[in-house]
Short mmCIF file of C-alpha atoms in Angstrom, two decimals:
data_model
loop_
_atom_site.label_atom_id
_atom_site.label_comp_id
_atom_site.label_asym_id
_atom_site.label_seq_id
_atom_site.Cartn_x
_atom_site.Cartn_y
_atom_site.Cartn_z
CA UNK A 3 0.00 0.00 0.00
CA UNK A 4 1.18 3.81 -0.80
CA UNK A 5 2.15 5.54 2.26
CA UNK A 6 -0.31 8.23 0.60
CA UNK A 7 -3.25 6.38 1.32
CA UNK A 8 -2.88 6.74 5.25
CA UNK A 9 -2.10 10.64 4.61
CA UNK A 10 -4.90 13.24 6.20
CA UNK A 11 -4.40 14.78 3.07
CA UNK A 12 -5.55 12.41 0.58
CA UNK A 13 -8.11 10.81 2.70
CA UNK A 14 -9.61 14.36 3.16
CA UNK A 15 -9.38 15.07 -0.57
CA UNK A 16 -10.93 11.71 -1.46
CA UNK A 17 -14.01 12.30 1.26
CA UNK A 18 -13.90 15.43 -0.29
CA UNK A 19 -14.89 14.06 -3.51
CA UNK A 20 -17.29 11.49 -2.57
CA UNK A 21 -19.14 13.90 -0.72
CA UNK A 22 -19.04 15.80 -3.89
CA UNK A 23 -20.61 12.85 -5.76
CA UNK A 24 -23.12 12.12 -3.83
CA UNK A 25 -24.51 15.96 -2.97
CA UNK A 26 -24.61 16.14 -7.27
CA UNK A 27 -25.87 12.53 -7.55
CA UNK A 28 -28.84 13.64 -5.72
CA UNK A 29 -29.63 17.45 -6.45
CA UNK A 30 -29.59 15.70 -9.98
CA UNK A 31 -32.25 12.83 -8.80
CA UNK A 32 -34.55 15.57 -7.42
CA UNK A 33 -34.27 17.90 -10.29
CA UNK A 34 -32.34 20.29 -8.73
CA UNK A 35 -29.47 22.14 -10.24
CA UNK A 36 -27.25 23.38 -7.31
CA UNK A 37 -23.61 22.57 -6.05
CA UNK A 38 -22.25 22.47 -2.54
CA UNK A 39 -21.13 25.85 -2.04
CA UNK A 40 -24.54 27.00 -4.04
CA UNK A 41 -26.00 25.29 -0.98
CA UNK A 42 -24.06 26.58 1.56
CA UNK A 43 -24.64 30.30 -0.10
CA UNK A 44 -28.30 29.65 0.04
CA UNK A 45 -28.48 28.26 3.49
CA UNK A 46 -25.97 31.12 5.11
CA UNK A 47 -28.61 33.74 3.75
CA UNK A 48 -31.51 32.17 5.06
CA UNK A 49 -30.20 32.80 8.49
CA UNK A 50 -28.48 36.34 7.48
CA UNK A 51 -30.45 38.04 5.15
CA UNK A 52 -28.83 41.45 3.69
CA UNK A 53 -24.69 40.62 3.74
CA UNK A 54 -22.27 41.52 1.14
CA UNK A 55 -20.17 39.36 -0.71
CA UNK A 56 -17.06 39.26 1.30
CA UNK A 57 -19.19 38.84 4.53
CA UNK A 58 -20.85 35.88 2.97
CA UNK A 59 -17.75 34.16 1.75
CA UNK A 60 -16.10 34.38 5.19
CA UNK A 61 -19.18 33.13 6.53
CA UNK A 62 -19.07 29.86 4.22
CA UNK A 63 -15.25 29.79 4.01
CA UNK A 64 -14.87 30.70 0.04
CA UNK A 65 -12.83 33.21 -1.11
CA UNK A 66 -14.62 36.91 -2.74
CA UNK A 67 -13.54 35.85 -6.38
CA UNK A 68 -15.25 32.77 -5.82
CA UNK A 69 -18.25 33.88 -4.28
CA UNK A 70 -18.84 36.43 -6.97
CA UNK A 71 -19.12 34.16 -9.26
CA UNK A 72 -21.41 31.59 -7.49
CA UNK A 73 -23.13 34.78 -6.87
CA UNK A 74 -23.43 35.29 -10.82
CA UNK A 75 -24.53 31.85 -11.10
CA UNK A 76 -27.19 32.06 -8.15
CA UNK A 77 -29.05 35.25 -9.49
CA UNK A 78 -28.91 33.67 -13.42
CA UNK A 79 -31.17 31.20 -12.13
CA UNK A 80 -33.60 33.94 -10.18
CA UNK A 81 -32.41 32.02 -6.59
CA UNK A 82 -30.86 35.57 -4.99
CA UNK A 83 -30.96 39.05 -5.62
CA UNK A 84 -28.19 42.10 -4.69
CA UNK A 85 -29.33 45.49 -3.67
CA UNK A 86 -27.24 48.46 -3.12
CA UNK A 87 -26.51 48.80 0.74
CA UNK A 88 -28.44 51.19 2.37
CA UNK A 89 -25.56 51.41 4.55
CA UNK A 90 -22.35 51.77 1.62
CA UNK A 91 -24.10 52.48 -1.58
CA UNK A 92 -20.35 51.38 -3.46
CA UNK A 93 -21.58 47.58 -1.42
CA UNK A 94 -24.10 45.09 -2.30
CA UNK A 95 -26.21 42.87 -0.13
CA UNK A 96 -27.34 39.97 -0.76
CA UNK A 97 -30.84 38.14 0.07
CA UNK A 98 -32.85 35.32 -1.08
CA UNK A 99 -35.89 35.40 -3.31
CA UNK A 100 -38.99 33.31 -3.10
CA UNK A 101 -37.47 31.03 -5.83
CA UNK A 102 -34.59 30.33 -3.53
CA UNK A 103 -36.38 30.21 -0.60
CA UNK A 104 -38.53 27.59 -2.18
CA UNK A 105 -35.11 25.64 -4.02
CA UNK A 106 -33.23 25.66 -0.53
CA UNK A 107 -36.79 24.15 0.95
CA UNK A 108 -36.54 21.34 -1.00
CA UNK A 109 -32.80 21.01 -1.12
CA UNK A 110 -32.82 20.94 2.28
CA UNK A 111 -34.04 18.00 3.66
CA UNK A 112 -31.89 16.08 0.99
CA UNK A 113 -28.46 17.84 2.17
CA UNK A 114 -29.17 16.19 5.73
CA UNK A 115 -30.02 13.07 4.49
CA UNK A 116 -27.56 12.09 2.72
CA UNK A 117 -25.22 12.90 5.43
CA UNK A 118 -24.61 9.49 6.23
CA UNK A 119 -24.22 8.35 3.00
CA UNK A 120 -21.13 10.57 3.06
CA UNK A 121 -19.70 8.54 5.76
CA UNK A 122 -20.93 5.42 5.11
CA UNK A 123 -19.72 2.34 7.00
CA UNK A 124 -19.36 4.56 10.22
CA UNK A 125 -22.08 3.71 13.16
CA UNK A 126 -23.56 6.32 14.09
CA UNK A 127 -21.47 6.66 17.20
CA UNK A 128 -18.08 6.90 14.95
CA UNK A 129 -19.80 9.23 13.13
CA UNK A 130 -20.58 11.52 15.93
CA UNK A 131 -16.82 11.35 17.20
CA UNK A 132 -15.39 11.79 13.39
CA UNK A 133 -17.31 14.80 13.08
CA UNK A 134 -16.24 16.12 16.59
CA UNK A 135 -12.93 15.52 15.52
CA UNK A 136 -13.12 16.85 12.09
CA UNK A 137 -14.19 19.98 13.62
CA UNK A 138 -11.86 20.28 16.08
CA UNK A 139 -8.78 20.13 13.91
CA UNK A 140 -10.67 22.16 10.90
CA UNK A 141 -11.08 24.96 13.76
CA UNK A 142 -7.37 24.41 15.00
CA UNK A 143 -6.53 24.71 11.09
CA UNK A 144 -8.74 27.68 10.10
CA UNK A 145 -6.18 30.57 9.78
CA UNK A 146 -3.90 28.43 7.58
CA UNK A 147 -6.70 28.55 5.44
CA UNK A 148 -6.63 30.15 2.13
CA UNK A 149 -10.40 31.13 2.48
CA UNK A 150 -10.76 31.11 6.56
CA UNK A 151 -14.36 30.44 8.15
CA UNK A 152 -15.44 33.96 9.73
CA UNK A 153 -18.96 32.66 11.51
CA UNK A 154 -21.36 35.08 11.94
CA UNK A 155 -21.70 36.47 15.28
CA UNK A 156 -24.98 34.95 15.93
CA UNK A 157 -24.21 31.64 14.50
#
């Protein structure tokens, strides 16, 4: 066996990507045309209507160039809308329309259950210590990030 396959680094790449797989696998089965961090964009404004961009990214962990563009992608398909600030008219903020409201509804309940499916072959007592774990040392790790996590403060 490769010394690469007991490596954090590829095992977290290669969760990584089935997670991937099976978040499109079923968005596709229910007719739903999102990705992960379309999601995770959706979800975040749900709970904090009215942020800009870079606020938004930090609270997901993307960086702004990124965000922009899922941004892009999100008001394309009428899921968000951006509104000068009445705060900084140079800033937009960002909120959900009924169309999201209504997508992130029904890609909701899917998102948590295939949660397991992620980490298949875990009880569910491994999987409540993996994720403990996984949070732990993605906290310890979060200013090494490229894109850190910035929570918001009521979250």
């Amino acid at each position: 066996m490769l010394d690469l396959y007991n490596m954090a680094g590829h095992l977290i790449r290669r969760l990584n990507q089935i997670s991937t797989s099976v978040f499109a696998d079923r968005m596709k089965a229910e007719g739903l045309d999102l990705t992960p961090v379309q999601f995770g964009a959706l979800a975040a404004l749900k709970t904090h209507p009215d942020v800009d961009q870079a606020t938004l990214a930090g609270m997901i962990a993307h960086d702004r160039v990124t965000m922009g563009a899922v941004l892009d992608r999100l008001q394309n398909k009428g899921l968000v809308q951006r509104q000068i600030s009445p705060h900084d008219r140079r800033a937009r903020v960002i909120r959900l329309t009924d169309a999201g409201h209504a997508a992130l509804s029904r890609a909701d309940p899917i998102v948590w259950a295939l949660q397991t499916d992620i980490l298949a072959g875990l009880t569910p007592e491994e999987r409540t210590t993996f994720l403990h774990l996984l949070q732990k040392a993605t906290e310890a790790g979060n200013d090494l990030s490229r894109a850190p996590l910035h929570p918001a403060a009521d979250a």
